[in-house]
mmCIF file of C-alpha atoms and ligand atoms in Angstrom:
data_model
loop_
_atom_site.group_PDB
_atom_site.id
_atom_site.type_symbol
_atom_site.label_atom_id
_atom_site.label_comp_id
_atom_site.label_asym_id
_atom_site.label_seq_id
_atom_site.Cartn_x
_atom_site.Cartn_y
_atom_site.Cartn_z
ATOM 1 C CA UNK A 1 9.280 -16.146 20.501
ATOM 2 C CA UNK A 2 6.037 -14.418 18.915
ATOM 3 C CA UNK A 3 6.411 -10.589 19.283
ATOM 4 C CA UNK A 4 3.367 -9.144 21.242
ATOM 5 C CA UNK A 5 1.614 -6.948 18.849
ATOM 6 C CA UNK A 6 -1.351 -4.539 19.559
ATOM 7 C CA UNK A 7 -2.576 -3.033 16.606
ATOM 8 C CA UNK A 8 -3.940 0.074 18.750
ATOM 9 C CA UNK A 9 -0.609 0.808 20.331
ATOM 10 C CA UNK A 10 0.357 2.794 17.222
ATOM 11 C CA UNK A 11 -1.601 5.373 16.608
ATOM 12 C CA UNK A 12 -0.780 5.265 12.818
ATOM 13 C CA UNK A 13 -2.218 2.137 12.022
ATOM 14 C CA UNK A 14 -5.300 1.175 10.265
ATOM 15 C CA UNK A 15 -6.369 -2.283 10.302
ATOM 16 C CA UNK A 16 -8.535 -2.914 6.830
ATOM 17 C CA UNK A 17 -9.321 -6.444 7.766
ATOM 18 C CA UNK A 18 -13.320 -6.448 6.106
ATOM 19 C CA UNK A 19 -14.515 -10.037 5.891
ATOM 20 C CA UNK A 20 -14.103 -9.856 1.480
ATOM 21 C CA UNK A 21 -10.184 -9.121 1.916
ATOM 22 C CA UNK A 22 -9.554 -11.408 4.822
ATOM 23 C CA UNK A 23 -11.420 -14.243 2.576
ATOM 24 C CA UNK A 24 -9.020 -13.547 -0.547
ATOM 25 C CA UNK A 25 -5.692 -12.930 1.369
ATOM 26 C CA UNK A 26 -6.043 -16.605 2.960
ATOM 27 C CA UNK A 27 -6.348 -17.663 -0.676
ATOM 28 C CA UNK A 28 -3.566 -15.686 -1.684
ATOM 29 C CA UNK A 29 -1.687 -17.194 1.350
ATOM 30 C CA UNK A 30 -2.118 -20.668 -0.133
ATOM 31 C CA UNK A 31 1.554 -21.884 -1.664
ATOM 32 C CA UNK A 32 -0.517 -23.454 -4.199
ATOM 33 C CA UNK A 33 -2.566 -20.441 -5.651
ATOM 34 C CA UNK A 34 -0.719 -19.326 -8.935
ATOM 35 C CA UNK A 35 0.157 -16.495 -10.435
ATOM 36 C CA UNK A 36 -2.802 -16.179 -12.199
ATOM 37 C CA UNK A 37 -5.177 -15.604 -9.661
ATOM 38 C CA UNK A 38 -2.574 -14.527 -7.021
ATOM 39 C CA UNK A 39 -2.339 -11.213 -9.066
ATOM 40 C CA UNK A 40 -6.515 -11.324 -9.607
ATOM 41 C CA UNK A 41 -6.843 -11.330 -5.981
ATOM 42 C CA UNK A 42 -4.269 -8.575 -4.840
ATOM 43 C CA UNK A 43 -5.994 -6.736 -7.546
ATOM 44 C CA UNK A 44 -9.685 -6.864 -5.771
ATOM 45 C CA UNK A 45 -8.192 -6.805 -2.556
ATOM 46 C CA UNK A 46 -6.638 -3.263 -3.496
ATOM 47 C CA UNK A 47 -9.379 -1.951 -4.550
ATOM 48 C CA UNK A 48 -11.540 -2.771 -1.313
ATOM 49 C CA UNK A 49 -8.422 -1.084 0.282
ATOM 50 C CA UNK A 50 -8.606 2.123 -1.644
ATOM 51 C CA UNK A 51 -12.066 2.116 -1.269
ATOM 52 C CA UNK A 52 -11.614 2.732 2.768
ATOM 53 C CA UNK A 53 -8.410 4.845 2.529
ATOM 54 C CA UNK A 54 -10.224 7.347 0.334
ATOM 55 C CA UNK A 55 -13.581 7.193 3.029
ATOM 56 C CA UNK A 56 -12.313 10.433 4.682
ATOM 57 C CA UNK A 57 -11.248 12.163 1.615
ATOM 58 C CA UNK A 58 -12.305 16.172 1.417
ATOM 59 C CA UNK A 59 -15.157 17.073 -0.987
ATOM 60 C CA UNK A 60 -15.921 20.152 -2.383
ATOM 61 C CA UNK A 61 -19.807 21.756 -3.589
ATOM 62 C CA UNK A 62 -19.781 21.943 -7.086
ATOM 63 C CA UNK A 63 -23.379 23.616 -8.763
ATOM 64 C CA UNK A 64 -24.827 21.356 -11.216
ATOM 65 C CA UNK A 65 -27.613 20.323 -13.740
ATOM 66 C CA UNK A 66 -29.354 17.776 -13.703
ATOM 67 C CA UNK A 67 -31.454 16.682 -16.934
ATOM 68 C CA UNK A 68 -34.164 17.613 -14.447
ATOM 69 C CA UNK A 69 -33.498 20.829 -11.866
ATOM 70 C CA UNK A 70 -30.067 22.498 -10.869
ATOM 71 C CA UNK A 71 -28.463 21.209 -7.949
ATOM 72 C CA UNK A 72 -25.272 20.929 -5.677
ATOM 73 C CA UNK A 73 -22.955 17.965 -6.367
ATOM 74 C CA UNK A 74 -19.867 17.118 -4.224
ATOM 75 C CA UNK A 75 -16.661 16.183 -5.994
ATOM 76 C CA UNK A 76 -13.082 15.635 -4.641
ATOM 77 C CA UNK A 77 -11.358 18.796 -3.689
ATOM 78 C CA UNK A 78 -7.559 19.476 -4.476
ATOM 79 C CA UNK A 79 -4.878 17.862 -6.997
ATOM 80 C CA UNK A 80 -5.580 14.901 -8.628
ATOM 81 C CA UNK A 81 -4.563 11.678 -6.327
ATOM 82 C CA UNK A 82 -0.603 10.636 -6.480
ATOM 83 C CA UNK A 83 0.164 6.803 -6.544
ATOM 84 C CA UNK A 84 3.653 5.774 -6.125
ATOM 85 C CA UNK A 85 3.857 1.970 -6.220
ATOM 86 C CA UNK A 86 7.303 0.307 -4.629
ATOM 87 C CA UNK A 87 9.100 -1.551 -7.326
ATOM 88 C CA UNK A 88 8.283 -4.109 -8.327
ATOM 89 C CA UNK A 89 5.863 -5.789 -6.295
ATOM 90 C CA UNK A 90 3.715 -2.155 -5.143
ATOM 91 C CA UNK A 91 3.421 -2.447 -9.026
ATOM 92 C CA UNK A 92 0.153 -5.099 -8.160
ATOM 93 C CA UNK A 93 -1.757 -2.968 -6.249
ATOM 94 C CA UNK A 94 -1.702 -0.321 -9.154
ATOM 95 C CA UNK A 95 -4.764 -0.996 -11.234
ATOM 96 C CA UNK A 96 -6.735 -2.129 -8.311
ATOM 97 C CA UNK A 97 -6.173 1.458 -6.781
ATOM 98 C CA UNK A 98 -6.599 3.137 -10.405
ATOM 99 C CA UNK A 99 -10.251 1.001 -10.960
ATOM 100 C CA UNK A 100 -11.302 3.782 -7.910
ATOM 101 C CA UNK A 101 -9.612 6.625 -8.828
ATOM 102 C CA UNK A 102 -9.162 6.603 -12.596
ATOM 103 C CA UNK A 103 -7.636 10.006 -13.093
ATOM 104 C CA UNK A 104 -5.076 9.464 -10.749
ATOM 105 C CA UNK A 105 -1.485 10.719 -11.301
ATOM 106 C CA UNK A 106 1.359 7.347 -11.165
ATOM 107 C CA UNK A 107 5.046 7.881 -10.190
ATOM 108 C CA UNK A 108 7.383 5.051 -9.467
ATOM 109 C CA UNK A 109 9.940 4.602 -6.745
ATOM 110 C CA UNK A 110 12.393 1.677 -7.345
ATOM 111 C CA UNK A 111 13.952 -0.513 -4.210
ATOM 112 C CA UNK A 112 14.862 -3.605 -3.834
ATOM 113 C CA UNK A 113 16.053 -5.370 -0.298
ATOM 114 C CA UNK A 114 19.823 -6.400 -0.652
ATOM 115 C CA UNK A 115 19.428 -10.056 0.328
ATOM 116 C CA UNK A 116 22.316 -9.857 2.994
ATOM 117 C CA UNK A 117 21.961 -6.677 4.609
ATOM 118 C CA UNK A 118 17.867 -6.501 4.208
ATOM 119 C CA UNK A 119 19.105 -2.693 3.725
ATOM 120 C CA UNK A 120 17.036 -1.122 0.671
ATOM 121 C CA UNK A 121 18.490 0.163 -2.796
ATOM 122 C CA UNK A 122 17.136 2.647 -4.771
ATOM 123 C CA UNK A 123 17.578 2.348 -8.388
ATOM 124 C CA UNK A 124 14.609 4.473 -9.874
ATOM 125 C CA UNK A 125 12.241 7.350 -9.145
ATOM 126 C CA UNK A 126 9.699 9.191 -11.465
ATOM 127 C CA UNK A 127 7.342 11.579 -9.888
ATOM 128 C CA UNK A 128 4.090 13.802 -10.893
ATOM 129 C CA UNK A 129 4.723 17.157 -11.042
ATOM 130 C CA UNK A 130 3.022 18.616 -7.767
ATOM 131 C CA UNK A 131 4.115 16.266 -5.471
ATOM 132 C CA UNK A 132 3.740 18.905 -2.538
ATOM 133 C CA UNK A 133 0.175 19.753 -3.274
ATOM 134 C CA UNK A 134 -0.950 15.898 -3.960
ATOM 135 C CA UNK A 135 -2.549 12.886 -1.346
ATOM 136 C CA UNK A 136 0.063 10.333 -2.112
ATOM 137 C CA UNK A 137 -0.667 6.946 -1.675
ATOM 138 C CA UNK A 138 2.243 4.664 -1.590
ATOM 139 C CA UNK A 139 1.313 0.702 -1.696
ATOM 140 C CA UNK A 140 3.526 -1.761 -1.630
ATOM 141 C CA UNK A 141 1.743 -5.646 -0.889
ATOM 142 C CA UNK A 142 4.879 -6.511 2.000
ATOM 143 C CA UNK A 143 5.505 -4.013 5.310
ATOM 144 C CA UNK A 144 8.307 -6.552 6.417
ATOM 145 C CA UNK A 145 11.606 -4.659 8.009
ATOM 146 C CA UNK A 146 10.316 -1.750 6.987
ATOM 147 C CA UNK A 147 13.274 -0.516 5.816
ATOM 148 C CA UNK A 148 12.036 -0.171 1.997
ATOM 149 C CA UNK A 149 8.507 1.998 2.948
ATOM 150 C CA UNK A 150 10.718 4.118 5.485
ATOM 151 C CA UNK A 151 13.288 4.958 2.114
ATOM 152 C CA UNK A 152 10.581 5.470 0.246
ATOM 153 C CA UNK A 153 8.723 7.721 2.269
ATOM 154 C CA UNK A 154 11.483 9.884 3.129
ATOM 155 C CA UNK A 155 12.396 10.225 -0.344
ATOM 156 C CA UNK A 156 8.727 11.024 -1.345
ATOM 157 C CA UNK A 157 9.225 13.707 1.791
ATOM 158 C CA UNK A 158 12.563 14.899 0.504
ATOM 159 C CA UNK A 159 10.866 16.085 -3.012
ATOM 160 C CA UNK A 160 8.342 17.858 -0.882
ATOM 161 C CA UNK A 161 6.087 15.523 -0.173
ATOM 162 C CA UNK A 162 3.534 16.923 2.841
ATOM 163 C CA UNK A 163 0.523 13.780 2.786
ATOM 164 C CA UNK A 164 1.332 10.407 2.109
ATOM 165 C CA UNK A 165 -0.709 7.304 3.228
ATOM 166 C CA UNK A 166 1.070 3.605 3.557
ATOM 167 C CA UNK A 167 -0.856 1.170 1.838
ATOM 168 C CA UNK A 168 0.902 -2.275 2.959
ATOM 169 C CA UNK A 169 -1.459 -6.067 2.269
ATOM 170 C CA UNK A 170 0.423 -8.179 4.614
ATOM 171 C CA UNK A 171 2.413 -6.423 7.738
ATOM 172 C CA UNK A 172 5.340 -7.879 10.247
ATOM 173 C CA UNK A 173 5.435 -5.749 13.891
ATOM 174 C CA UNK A 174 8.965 -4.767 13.033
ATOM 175 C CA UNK A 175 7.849 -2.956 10.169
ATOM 176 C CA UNK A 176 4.809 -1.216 11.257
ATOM 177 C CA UNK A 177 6.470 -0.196 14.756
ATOM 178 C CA UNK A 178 9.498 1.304 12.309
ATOM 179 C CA UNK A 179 7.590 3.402 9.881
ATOM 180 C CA UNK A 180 5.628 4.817 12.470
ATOM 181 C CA UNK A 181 9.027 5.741 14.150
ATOM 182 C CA UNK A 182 10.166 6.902 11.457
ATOM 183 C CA UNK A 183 7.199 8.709 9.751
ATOM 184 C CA UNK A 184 4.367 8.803 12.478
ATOM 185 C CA UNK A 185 2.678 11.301 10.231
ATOM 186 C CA UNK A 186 1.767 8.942 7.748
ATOM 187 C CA UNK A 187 -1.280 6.659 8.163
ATOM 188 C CA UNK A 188 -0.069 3.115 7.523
ATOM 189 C CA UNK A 189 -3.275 1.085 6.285
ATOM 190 C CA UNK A 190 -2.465 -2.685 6.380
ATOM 191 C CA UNK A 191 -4.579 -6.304 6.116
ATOM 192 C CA UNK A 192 -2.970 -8.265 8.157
ATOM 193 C CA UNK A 193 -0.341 -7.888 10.721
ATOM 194 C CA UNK A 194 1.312 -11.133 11.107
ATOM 195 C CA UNK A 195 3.355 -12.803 13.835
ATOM 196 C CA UNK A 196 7.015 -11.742 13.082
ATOM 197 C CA UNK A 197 9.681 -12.129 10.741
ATOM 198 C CA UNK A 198 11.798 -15.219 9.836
ATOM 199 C CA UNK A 199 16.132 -15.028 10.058
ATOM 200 C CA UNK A 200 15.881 -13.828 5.823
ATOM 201 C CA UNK A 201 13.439 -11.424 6.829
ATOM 202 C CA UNK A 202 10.368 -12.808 5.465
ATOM 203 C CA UNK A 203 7.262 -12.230 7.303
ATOM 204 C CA UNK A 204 5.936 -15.418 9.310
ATOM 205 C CA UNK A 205 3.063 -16.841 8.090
ATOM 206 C CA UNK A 206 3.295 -14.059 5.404
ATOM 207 C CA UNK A 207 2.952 -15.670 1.651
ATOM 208 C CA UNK A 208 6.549 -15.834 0.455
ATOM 209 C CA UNK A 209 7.941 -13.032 -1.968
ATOM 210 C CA UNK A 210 5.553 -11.210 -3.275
ATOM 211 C CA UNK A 211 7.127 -9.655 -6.338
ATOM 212 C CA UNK A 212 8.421 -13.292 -7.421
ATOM 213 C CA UNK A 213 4.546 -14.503 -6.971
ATOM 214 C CA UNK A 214 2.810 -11.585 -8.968
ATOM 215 C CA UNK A 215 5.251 -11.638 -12.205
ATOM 216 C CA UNK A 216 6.018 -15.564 -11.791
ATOM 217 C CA UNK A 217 9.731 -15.173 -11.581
ATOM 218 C CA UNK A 218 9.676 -18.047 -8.411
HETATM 219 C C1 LIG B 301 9.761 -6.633 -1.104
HETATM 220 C C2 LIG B 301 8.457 -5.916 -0.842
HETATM 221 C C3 LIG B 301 8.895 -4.651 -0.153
HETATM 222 C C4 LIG B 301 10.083 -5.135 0.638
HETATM 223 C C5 LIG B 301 9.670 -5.315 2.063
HETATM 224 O O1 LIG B 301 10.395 -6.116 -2.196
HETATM 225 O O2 LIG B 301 7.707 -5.689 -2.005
HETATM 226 O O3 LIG B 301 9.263 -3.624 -1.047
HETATM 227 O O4 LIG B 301 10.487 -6.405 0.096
HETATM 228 O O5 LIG B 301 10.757 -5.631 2.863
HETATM 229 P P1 LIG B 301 11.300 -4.630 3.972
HETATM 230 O O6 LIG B 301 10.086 -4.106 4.715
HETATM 231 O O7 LIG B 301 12.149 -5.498 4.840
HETATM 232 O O8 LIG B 301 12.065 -3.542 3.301
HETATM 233 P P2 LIG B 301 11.754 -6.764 -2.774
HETATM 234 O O9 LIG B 301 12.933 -6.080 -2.167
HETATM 235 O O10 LIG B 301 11.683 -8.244 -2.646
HETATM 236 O O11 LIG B 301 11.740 -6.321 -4.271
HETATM 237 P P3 LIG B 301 10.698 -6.658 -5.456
HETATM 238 O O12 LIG B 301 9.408 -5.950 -5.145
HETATM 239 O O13 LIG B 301 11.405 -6.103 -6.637
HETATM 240 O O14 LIG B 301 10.521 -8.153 -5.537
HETATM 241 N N1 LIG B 302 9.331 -9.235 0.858
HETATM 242 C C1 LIG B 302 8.432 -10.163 0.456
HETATM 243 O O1 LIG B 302 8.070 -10.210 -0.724
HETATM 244 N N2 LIG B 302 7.958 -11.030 1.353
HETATM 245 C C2 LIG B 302 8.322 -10.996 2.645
HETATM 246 O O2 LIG B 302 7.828 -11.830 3.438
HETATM 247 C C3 LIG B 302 9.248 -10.025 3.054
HETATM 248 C C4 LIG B 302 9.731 -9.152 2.139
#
């Protein structure tokens, strides 16, 4: 039975679905779209992603010169941005994110989802220094159980962590209705939230693994 979803029962959650990324997530949908362009496409979509998740970001004045008369700029206030992809799919989101915000600092968390249990295991994290002073942004293309963004976000919290956004491409309601029990401080941004998840836990219509279909490991 479809689970009844309504994206603006949880306060969390921001729907990113702008006509560009809905266009190129149906083609990334497709079973027959390859690697190729699978990882082209969650590229650009990221980046249109970032692009809105950074829209409310603080600025600062900054006095300038221009080659013609002095003037005041605006530029980013704080730290440099954090980006912790997921391991290993969260990895394909990276360079769309980083084609916005160049400078950006990169740690890694590693988790996979134990095929039987669905339960996550960690098996790596690397973090910038600073992660209590930093905007993290943690993507990761698949919000399915949730049980992998809630780890990862209360490890991220554990180190000190204070502002972390969810950056998720395709969303189940079991997932987004746990990390916003678990974390409801952390805005999750999302695609697409699709109908519900299958008895292996994959989201329904989803588009199948998405680590296996960005590194071609099917
Ligand atoms: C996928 C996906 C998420 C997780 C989502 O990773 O990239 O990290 O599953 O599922 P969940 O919401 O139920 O935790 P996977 O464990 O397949 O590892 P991979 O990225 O290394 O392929
Ligand atoms: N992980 C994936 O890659 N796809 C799903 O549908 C669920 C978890």
């Amino acid at each position: 039975m479809p689970d009844i979803f309504h994206p603006s029962d949880v306060p969390s959650l921001h729907l990113v679905n702008h006509p560009l990324i809905q266009h190129k997530l149906t083609i990334m949908r497709m079973k027959e779209t390859g690697t190729k362009e699978f990882r082209e496409l969650l590229s650009e979509i990221s980046m249109l992603m970032a692009y809105e998740i950074t829209r409310d970001f603080p600025l600062r004045d900054v006095e300038i010169e221009t080659p013609v008369a002095p003037c005041c700029g605006k530029m980013l206030e704080g730290k440099k941005l954090g980006i912790v992809p997921i391991l290993r799919a969260g990895l394909g989101m990276l360079d769309g994110i980083l084609m916005l915000v160049p400078a950006a600092r990169v740690g890694h968390i590693g988790l996979y989802r134990d095929p039987e249990t669905l339960a996550p295991v960690e098996y790596y994290a690397k973090l910038p220094s600073g992660v209590e002073d930093r905007t993290l942004i943690v993507p990761d293309p698949m919000l399915a159980t949730g049980g992998s963004a809630s780890a990862a976000l209360a490890l991220l919290k554990e180190k000190g962590a204070k502002n972390i956004i969810l950056m998720c491409l395709v969303s189940a309601p079991e997932g987004v209705r746990r990390v916003a029990a678990d974390h409801p401080d952390v805005p999750i941004y999302v695609a697409a939230v699709d109908e519900c998840l299958n008895s292996h836990g994959y989201i329904v219509p989803g588009l199948g693994d998405a680590g296996d279909r960005i590194f071609g490991t099917l």
